[in-house]
Amino acid sequence: MIKYLTKVKTPYLLLLPGFLFLFTFFIIPIANLAQTSTQSAIAGGDTGQYEQTLQFSNYLTAFTENKEQFARSFVFALCATILALAIAYPLAYAIAFKAGRLKNFLLVLVVAPFLVSFLLRTVAWKQILGEEGFVVPTLRSIGIIGDSTTLTSTSFAVIMGLTYNFLPFMTLPLYASLERIDPRTMEASGDLYANGFTTFRKVTLPLSMPGVVAGTLLTFIPAAGDYVNASILGSPNTKMIGNVIESRYFKIVDYPTAAALSFTLMAAILILVTFYIRKAGTEELV
Amino acid sequence: MSKLKDASIPTIPFGARVSRWFGRNLIRIYAVLGFTYLFIPVLYTFAFSFNDSGKSNLVWKGFTLDNWKNPCGAPEICTALGNSIKIGFLATIFSTILGTMIAFAIGRYAFKGRSSSNLLIFLPMATPEIVLGASLLSLFLVFHINPGFWPTVIAHVMFCISFVVVTVKARIASLDPRLEQAAMDLYANEIETFRRVTLPLVAPGIAGAALLAFSLSFDDFIITNFNSGTLKTFPEFVYTAAARGIPAQANVIGSAMFILALLIVIAGQFVGSKAKVSK
């Protein structure tokens, strides 16, 4: 890296406008959210009117009332992350090492589906998996599912939707780290009498860990806070924490609870992420 | 050679040959399956854009080109599309400028507070969208700013900046520092070096970041839904319409955007490979 140390102020001047923007529209809102989360309704006020009373019990109430949705969000997000990893790793591996001249083309193909609006794709899945789609009648006719079983409005559909929608966030970092591996390291491993599986376990996988960590984080975080998949592909029984926050804001106008829930979600994710990064031992993420 | 090989094949039993073929091509088979999974909903969306569907586009009723001839046929759909494009453009311009400046500061300079700057860039990406959207809405409500067009633009700039920084920074990191040193050796001053060497080299990264920002903004639903008020963007249109079945025109617009974006990407690849050849 070249360091133009002659002008010490330059980097700060470059940072100033962007950071001012992020400070105003990211940091202050988050602080304000924390402030809202301990408010309580004004006695005799209209709906949507709240005052600061440092009511920390909001957190406890919000959490105990929505334990189930919290747990579901994390379980769904975890399942989606594992599935996405299982789908994306071989895909990224094939593109990085087996594609030859088709590499760039295949890379475009991986991203291409995501150029169609994600809501349209989610609605498409709903219709494909729905009663009028082609999957359900086919599965029924070969007897894999019974006549009364449906695929939409189930946890399966929500997890599948999450997996699908966040797949590029998994595939691209994986590809980036696999592509950087020198193929000679794998050859060397083979020369030292390691079979394919051992080479993968001892050489390829460890070298691709930064991609695995980045990919799983970039999938898990948005999946845990998502409510679109659950509301399009799910049912009232598959509500995630995002659905609760959304309805607290728009339908019930209960800002303090919504804020407390948002804050708990963010804190839970940050704690998990920190723990995970420590465990996985990768510092250089971005 | 090949005859020799052919002669040796019959000694291997058929089952073993099949399993060996699978073993060798497993990863390719897997990749084909993966791509099929990726493309099923895209093909579905594309196919149903030609459906002679009437109001709800659920069942195949016959082929028609009417939807493509008249993409604005469904009420409100083109207003929503227009809103999305306007917001996308503004968000792209502002986030690309702000993000590129930050990327240069972090990628090119050693200064006090560099690692905390990195953290500030990482945080918005590590925050669930619903929290970003909800917290911004709370702020606007405190200051009695009504949700609508500009709050949505602000929200989009905010979440796009980090992605721009990461993309441009990666490009800056991959530059050969000797090119800039060479320019300086040839008596170019700092500004000339930046304008004539650094910036042209980083330009593809900036272009990529701008495309990414536009597609993130255009496709965003959660943050938009919190801050747009009565204004409707294209994803919001699809979300509301999803309850009663989306009109085929939405599929037309989705497919058209897909084709357009694909063409841009392919053109970018083409220009990129040309540039490499001419170097």
XYZ file of C-alpha atoms in Angstrom:
565
model
C 0.000 0.000 0.000
C 1.249 3.454 -0.893
C 0.995 5.880 1.938
C 0.866 9.520 0.952
C 1.999 10.665 4.346
C 2.622 14.174 3.068
C -1.021 15.091 3.558
C -2.216 13.621 6.806
C -5.647 15.192 6.516
C -6.602 13.614 3.173
C -8.011 10.298 4.472
C -10.141 12.095 7.042
C -11.494 14.475 4.413
C -12.372 11.489 2.226
C -14.119 9.749 5.091
C -15.982 12.796 6.336
C -19.047 12.983 4.054
C -19.734 9.249 4.052
C -19.244 8.848 7.767
C -21.368 11.897 8.502
C -24.104 10.241 6.472
C -23.709 6.878 8.219
C -23.589 8.600 11.591
C -26.843 10.476 10.939
C -28.780 7.676 9.290
C -27.308 4.566 10.897
C -25.769 5.304 14.313
C -28.316 7.895 15.474
C -31.305 5.760 14.417
C -29.895 2.757 16.284
C -29.354 4.932 19.376
C -32.845 6.297 18.967
C -34.170 2.761 18.671
C -32.529 1.933 21.988
C -34.193 4.990 23.448
C -37.621 4.011 22.071
C -37.313 0.494 23.432
C -37.700 1.597 27.048
C -40.656 3.910 26.497
C -44.176 3.234 27.660
C -47.599 4.432 26.551
C -48.712 7.836 27.787
C -51.607 7.366 30.194
C -54.741 8.545 28.406
C -52.805 9.297 25.197
C -53.717 8.178 21.687
C -52.396 4.999 20.111
C -48.835 5.503 19.017
C -47.992 8.077 21.711
C -45.200 7.065 24.025
C -42.975 8.683 26.635
C -39.600 7.756 28.058
C -39.996 5.956 31.374
C -36.902 3.714 31.248
C -39.159 0.723 31.303
C -36.580 -2.016 30.829
C -39.217 -4.636 31.476
C -40.245 -4.059 27.834
C -37.388 -6.349 26.887
C -38.508 -9.120 29.185
C -42.132 -8.904 28.046
C -41.167 -8.668 24.392
C -38.877 -11.673 24.690
C -41.154 -13.931 26.742
C -44.148 -13.167 24.528
C -42.212 -14.022 21.386
C -39.796 -16.732 22.515
C -41.251 -19.133 19.992
C -40.761 -16.796 17.028
C -37.230 -15.978 18.170
C -36.338 -19.640 18.398
C -37.969 -20.328 15.033
C -36.049 -17.487 13.347
C -32.737 -18.853 14.513
C -33.585 -22.474 13.685
C -34.880 -21.547 10.207
C -31.885 -19.312 9.531
C -29.515 -22.052 10.696
C -31.194 -24.704 8.515
C -31.146 -22.356 5.520
C -27.461 -21.557 6.106
C -26.488 -25.238 6.289
C -28.538 -26.098 3.193
C -27.117 -23.130 1.303
C -23.596 -24.215 2.236
C -24.326 -27.762 1.069
C -25.624 -26.476 -2.269
C -23.183 -23.629 -2.808
C -19.898 -25.314 -1.876
C -19.892 -27.947 -4.640
C -21.238 -25.330 -7.045
C -18.472 -22.864 -6.218
C -15.929 -25.710 -6.306
C -17.077 -26.841 -9.741
C -16.893 -23.286 -11.087
C -13.485 -22.618 -9.553
C -11.761 -25.872 -10.570
C -13.758 -27.764 -13.195
C -15.236 -25.085 -15.421
C -12.193 -24.273 -17.543
C -13.051 -21.641 -20.130
C -16.678 -21.545 -18.985
C -15.686 -20.084 -15.611
C -16.818 -16.492 -16.172
C -19.958 -17.585 -17.960
C -20.969 -19.907 -15.113
C -20.240 -17.199 -12.592
C -22.674 -14.920 -14.421
C -25.202 -17.790 -14.413
C -24.949 -18.084 -10.627
C -25.810 -14.421 -10.161
C -28.281 -14.207 -13.043
C -31.385 -15.546 -11.234
C -30.950 -12.792 -8.704
C -31.480 -10.159 -11.339
C -35.154 -11.127 -11.319
C -36.835 -9.344 -8.424
C -36.575 -11.567 -5.343
C -40.262 -11.103 -4.579
C -41.180 -12.382 -8.011
C -38.982 -15.416 -7.458
C -40.496 -16.071 -4.054
C -44.007 -15.785 -5.477
C -42.907 -18.124 -8.280
C -41.838 -20.721 -5.674
C -45.179 -20.312 -3.950
C -46.958 -21.108 -7.182
C -44.600 -23.921 -8.161
C -45.006 -25.600 -4.768
C -48.700 -24.705 -4.503
C -51.750 -26.807 -5.277
C -51.841 -25.652 -8.891
C -48.108 -26.101 -9.475
C -46.548 -29.189 -11.007
C -44.575 -30.437 -7.995
C -47.417 -31.398 -5.666
C -49.450 -33.472 -8.197
C -46.282 -35.252 -9.346
C -45.224 -36.140 -5.818
C -48.764 -37.277 -5.051
C -48.968 -39.494 -8.079
C -45.762 -41.319 -7.182
C -47.001 -41.525 -3.620
C -44.201 -39.630 -1.890
C -46.693 -37.339 -0.184
C -50.283 -38.060 0.786
C -53.332 -36.396 -0.715
C -53.769 -34.024 2.192
C -50.115 -32.977 2.456
C -49.247 -29.557 1.092
C -45.853 -28.005 0.510
C -46.705 -24.311 0.852
C -47.612 -22.850 4.236
C -45.077 -25.170 5.863
C -41.732 -24.718 7.605
C -40.213 -26.635 4.698
C -41.362 -23.999 2.204
C -40.069 -21.120 4.335
C -36.648 -22.728 4.822
C -36.463 -23.537 1.130
C -37.326 -19.943 0.250
C -34.672 -18.597 2.631
C -32.080 -21.000 1.242
C -32.864 -19.998 -2.306
C -32.974 -16.261 -1.746
C -29.645 -15.990 0.049
C -27.742 -18.510 -2.080
C -25.591 -15.961 -3.976
C -24.402 -14.487 -0.665
C -23.033 -17.962 0.054
C -21.766 -18.878 -3.401
C -19.797 -15.721 -4.207
C -17.551 -15.562 -1.102
C -16.980 -19.333 -1.384
C -15.982 -18.974 -5.014
C -13.717 -16.034 -4.192
C -11.779 -18.005 -1.595
C -11.685 -21.268 -3.582
C -10.493 -19.482 -6.693
C -7.544 -18.054 -4.787
C -6.257 -21.526 -3.848
C -3.179 -22.531 -5.792
C -4.083 -25.857 -7.474
C -0.474 -26.965 -6.924
C -1.191 -27.263 -3.188
C -3.757 -29.933 -4.039
C -1.385 -31.661 -6.441
C 1.280 -31.649 -3.758
C -1.151 -33.290 -1.373
C -1.843 -35.990 -3.969
C 1.884 -36.505 -4.490
C 2.161 -37.136 -0.784
C -0.289 -40.042 -1.146
C -3.403 -38.290 0.158
C -6.545 -39.506 -1.576
C -9.174 -37.096 -2.914
C -11.124 -36.974 0.290
C -8.082 -36.411 2.504
C -6.848 -33.667 0.176
C -10.208 -31.954 0.456
C -10.351 -32.296 4.236
C -6.753 -31.295 4.943
C -5.975 -28.815 2.166
C -8.924 -27.419 0.233
C -11.413 -27.000 3.061
C -9.041 -25.256 5.503
C -7.846 -22.916 2.756
C -11.426 -22.025 1.862
C -12.470 -21.303 5.451
C -12.535 -17.493 5.024
C -15.120 -17.998 2.285
C -17.126 -20.409 4.428
C -17.175 -17.957 7.346
C -18.098 -14.948 5.190
C -20.721 -16.908 3.262
C -22.413 -18.398 6.309
C -22.548 -14.984 7.998
C -23.897 -13.227 4.921
C -26.606 -15.901 4.684
C -27.446 -16.293 8.357
C -27.788 -12.614 9.252
C -30.342 -11.574 6.630
C -32.175 -14.907 6.950
C -32.665 -14.473 10.698
C -34.268 -11.055 10.235
C -36.312 -11.898 7.150
C -40.093 -11.856 7.132
C -40.901 -11.918 3.433
C -40.343 -15.661 2.912
C -42.327 -16.500 6.027
C -45.228 -14.319 4.980
C -45.364 -15.469 1.345
C -44.424 -19.141 1.704
C -45.440 -19.770 5.296
C -48.536 -19.767 7.465
C -49.432 -18.131 10.802
C -47.692 -21.133 12.392
C -44.361 -20.361 10.774
C -44.067 -16.695 11.793
C -40.546 -15.480 12.337
C -39.379 -12.619 14.542
C -39.350 -10.296 11.516
C -43.078 -10.840 11.060
C -43.682 -9.902 14.684
C -41.596 -6.707 14.444
C -43.317 -5.739 11.214
C -46.801 -6.180 12.620
C -45.885 -4.382 15.862
C -44.854 -1.401 13.767
C -47.585 -1.266 11.180
C -50.623 -3.042 12.559
C -50.430 -2.615 16.322
C -48.398 0.644 16.385
C -46.512 -0.630 19.430
C -43.159 1.081 18.841
C -41.473 0.278 22.186
C -42.040 -3.464 21.847
C -40.999 -3.406 18.197
C -37.840 -1.497 19.150
C -37.067 -3.872 22.024
C -37.524 -6.850 19.697
C -35.312 -5.291 17.002
C -32.637 -4.568 19.558
C -32.760 -8.061 21.022
C -32.507 -9.536 17.530
C -29.520 -7.375 16.670
C -27.783 -8.109 19.976
C -28.389 -11.847 19.607
C -26.995 -11.824 16.088
C -23.944 -9.742 17.049
C -23.152 -12.045 19.974
C -23.511 -15.137 17.796
C -21.398 -13.579 15.059
C -18.618 -12.537 17.441
C -18.572 -15.982 19.007
C -18.580 -17.647 15.604
C -15.754 -15.500 14.233
C -13.667 -16.221 17.334
C -14.315 -19.933 16.915
C -13.642 -19.961 13.203
C -10.570 -17.822 13.743
C -10.959 -15.538 10.759
C -10.431 -11.871 11.342
C -10.245 -10.592 7.778
C -13.878 -10.648 6.738
C -14.431 -7.639 4.580
C -3.522 -45.709 -27.348
C -7.283 -45.446 -27.491
C -7.574 -48.978 -28.849
C -5.578 -50.254 -25.960
C -7.928 -48.514 -23.539
C -10.996 -49.818 -25.344
C -9.684 -53.311 -25.105
C -9.252 -53.034 -21.377
C -12.777 -51.789 -20.709
C -14.733 -55.062 -21.020
C -12.776 -56.560 -18.141
C -14.337 -54.002 -15.770
C -17.901 -54.915 -14.826
C -20.637 -52.568 -16.007
C -21.704 -51.565 -12.491
C -18.180 -50.543 -11.552
C -17.865 -48.531 -14.743
C -21.072 -46.664 -13.994
C -20.021 -45.929 -10.446
C -16.581 -44.819 -11.623
C -18.192 -42.456 -14.133
C -20.369 -41.048 -11.362
C -17.393 -40.696 -9.075
C -15.469 -38.778 -11.676
C -18.354 -36.563 -12.700
C -20.106 -36.246 -9.366
C -19.180 -32.615 -8.947
C -20.396 -31.802 -12.476
C -23.702 -33.598 -11.937
C -24.083 -31.731 -8.696
C -23.373 -28.410 -10.426
C -26.006 -29.126 -13.076
C -28.547 -29.910 -10.343
C -27.572 -26.726 -8.521
C -28.088 -24.620 -11.626
C -31.447 -26.277 -12.252
C -32.537 -25.324 -8.742
C -31.361 -21.761 -9.325
C -33.201 -21.375 -12.590
C -36.562 -23.062 -11.891
C -38.300 -19.918 -10.581
C -36.672 -17.770 -13.278
C -37.973 -20.008 -16.049
C -41.339 -20.117 -14.333
C -41.518 -16.313 -14.136
C -40.454 -16.022 -17.774
C -42.924 -18.636 -19.012
C -45.837 -17.143 -17.129
C -45.126 -13.710 -18.592
C -46.641 -15.176 -21.786
C -49.707 -16.525 -20.011
C -53.087 -15.398 -21.303
C -54.092 -15.162 -17.694
C -56.639 -12.435 -17.197
C -56.556 -11.216 -13.595
C -54.700 -13.809 -11.601
C -51.666 -15.460 -13.109
C -51.905 -18.825 -11.374
C -52.794 -21.431 -13.970
C -51.539 -21.744 -17.531
C -54.343 -20.654 -19.848
C -52.622 -20.225 -23.174
C -49.856 -18.356 -24.958
C -50.134 -14.647 -25.666
C -47.842 -11.729 -26.425
C -50.339 -9.180 -25.072
C -48.556 -8.810 -21.720
C -45.286 -7.985 -23.452
C -46.987 -5.534 -25.822
C -48.641 -3.729 -22.970
C -46.464 -4.052 -19.832
C -48.212 -1.126 -18.148
C -51.575 -2.840 -18.534
C -51.955 -3.652 -14.858
C -52.990 -0.673 -12.715
C -50.185 1.131 -10.840
C -47.485 -1.203 -12.081
C -45.555 1.328 -14.160
C -45.817 4.051 -11.521
C -44.257 1.578 -9.096
C -41.575 0.664 -11.626
C -40.840 4.362 -12.257
C -40.469 4.987 -8.520
C -38.063 2.064 -8.202
C -35.925 3.296 -11.092
C -35.795 6.893 -9.797
C -34.920 5.775 -6.259
C -32.392 3.298 -7.634
C -30.608 5.954 -9.702
C -30.391 8.492 -6.889
C -29.319 5.889 -4.341
C -26.678 4.552 -6.751
C -25.176 7.976 -7.464
C -24.939 9.084 -3.828
C -23.817 5.740 -2.400
C -21.207 5.242 -5.133
C -19.664 8.681 -4.531
C -19.651 8.416 -0.738
C -18.600 4.763 -0.735
C -15.766 5.247 -3.234
C -14.323 8.101 -1.166
C -14.379 5.913 1.943
C -12.856 2.999 0.016
C -9.950 5.197 -1.112
C -9.386 6.477 2.409
C -9.356 2.966 3.907
C -7.652 1.211 1.015
C -4.953 3.766 0.298
C -3.982 5.412 3.562
C -2.660 4.359 6.910
C -4.266 6.567 9.518
C -5.428 6.526 13.094
C -8.893 5.019 13.362
C -8.601 2.877 10.247
C -9.769 -0.327 11.925
C -12.730 1.379 13.592
C -13.623 2.786 10.175
C -13.646 -0.766 8.869
C -15.950 -1.730 11.714
C -18.356 1.126 10.952
C -18.552 -0.125 7.364
C -19.110 -3.721 8.447
C -21.845 -2.938 11.004
C -24.664 -1.986 8.596
C -24.043 -5.245 6.729
C -24.207 -7.209 9.971
C -27.477 -5.580 10.994
C -30.668 -7.311 9.865
C -32.550 -5.251 7.296
C -35.621 -5.092 9.463
C -33.629 -3.347 12.210
C -32.156 -0.862 9.733
C -35.573 -0.102 8.300
C -37.354 0.105 11.634
C -34.703 2.296 13.281
C -34.688 4.785 10.393
C -38.467 4.969 10.475
C -38.337 5.710 14.220
C -35.885 8.539 13.544
C -38.072 10.034 10.837
C -41.100 9.794 13.125
C -39.259 11.605 15.938
C -38.506 14.509 13.608
C -42.007 14.405 12.131
C -40.658 13.606 8.681
C -43.258 11.699 6.706
C -42.052 8.481 5.090
C -41.980 8.754 1.310
C -39.651 9.301 -1.625
C -36.649 11.029 -0.007
C -36.643 8.981 3.209
C -36.535 5.893 0.971
C -33.612 7.320 -1.027
C -31.756 8.096 2.222
C -32.413 4.579 3.506
C -31.116 3.032 0.292
C -27.959 5.175 0.232
C -27.329 4.142 3.834
C -27.399 0.379 3.214
C -25.686 0.561 -0.192
C -22.605 2.483 1.033
C -21.037 -0.524 2.771
C -21.403 -2.732 -0.302
C -19.819 -0.038 -2.481
C -16.910 0.344 -0.042
C -16.241 -3.393 0.064
C -16.374 -3.757 -3.729
C -14.171 -0.750 -4.532
C -11.746 -1.569 -1.717
C -11.223 -5.051 -3.153
C -10.329 -3.510 -6.509
C -7.939 -1.006 -4.899
C -6.265 -3.807 -2.960
C -5.628 -5.765 -6.161
C -3.789 -2.875 -7.859
C -0.086 -3.107 -8.449
C 1.383 -0.243 -6.374
C 4.351 -0.088 -8.757
C 2.147 1.487 -11.433
C 1.548 4.498 -9.213
C 5.184 4.615 -8.165
C 6.134 4.623 -11.827
C 3.827 7.578 -12.496
C 5.385 9.460 -9.590
C 8.862 8.602 -10.849
C 7.851 10.176 -14.152
C 7.174 13.429 -12.302
C 3.400 13.177 -12.127
C 2.188 14.829 -8.958
C -0.303 13.215 -6.616
C -3.386 14.562 -8.367
C -2.154 13.686 -11.857
C -1.218 10.197 -10.702
C -4.648 9.744 -9.225
C -6.478 11.080 -12.261
C -4.453 9.370 -14.960
C -3.333 6.126 -13.319
C -5.208 5.197 -10.166
C -8.721 6.239 -11.142
C -8.757 4.523 -14.568
C -7.459 1.341 -12.942
C -10.088 1.416 -10.193
C -12.900 2.434 -12.582
C -14.129 -1.126 -13.314
C -14.471 -1.675 -9.562
C -16.478 1.522 -9.231
C -18.702 0.534 -12.149
C -19.281 -2.877 -10.587
C -20.093 -1.251 -7.258
C -22.599 1.078 -8.928
C -24.328 -1.864 -10.631
C -24.439 -3.720 -7.327
C -25.866 -0.666 -5.566
C -28.555 -0.246 -8.209
C -29.598 -3.880 -8.079
C -29.658 -3.858 -4.256
C -31.752 -0.708 -4.248
C -34.066 -1.840 -7.026
C -34.731 -5.172 -5.350
C -35.020 -3.996 -1.762
C -38.287 -4.628 -0.038
C -37.886 -4.727 3.745
C -36.155 -1.381 4.342
C -38.279 0.266 1.663
C -41.494 -1.009 3.159
C -40.655 0.756 6.421
C -39.718 4.098 4.909
C -41.764 4.583 1.766
C -45.121 5.421 3.375
C -47.802 5.557 0.705
C -45.277 5.534 -2.131
C -45.112 2.162 -3.875
C -41.981 0.656 -5.403
C -41.968 -2.333 -7.756
C -41.124 -4.921 -5.044
C -43.858 -3.426 -2.857
C -46.265 -3.724 -5.764
C -45.426 -7.418 -6.138
C -45.735 -8.003 -2.383
C -49.198 -6.446 -2.167
C -50.311 -8.130 -5.359
C -49.010 -11.528 -4.186
C -51.989 -11.941 -1.874
C -54.474 -11.995 -4.740
C -52.188 -13.315 -7.491
C -49.725 -11.093 -9.318
C -50.596 -9.849 -12.814
C -48.621 -11.284 -15.741
C -47.252 -7.788 -16.451
C -45.150 -8.079 -13.288
C -43.565 -11.196 -14.813
C -42.926 -9.236 -18.004
C -41.140 -6.469 -16.110
C -39.179 -8.982 -14.016
C -38.104 -10.897 -17.118
C -37.226 -7.714 -19.009
C -35.069 -6.490 -16.119
C -33.389 -9.902 -16.045
C -32.560 -9.782 -19.751
C -31.380 -6.168 -19.542
C -29.158 -6.840 -16.533
C -27.746 -9.971 -18.172
C -26.879 -7.962 -21.293
C -25.129 -5.326 -19.158
C -23.133 -7.997 -17.341
C -22.161 -9.746 -20.570
C -21.212 -6.416 -22.179
C -19.127 -5.646 -19.095
C -17.351 -9.005 -19.374
C -16.741 -8.377 -23.067
C -15.313 -4.898 -22.481
C -13.262 -6.292 -19.606
C -11.710 -9.050 -21.729
C -11.054 -6.579 -24.591
C -9.281 -4.256 -22.189
C -7.125 -7.144 -20.990
C -6.149 -8.046 -24.539
C -5.200 -4.481 -25.426
C -2.998 -4.126 -22.355
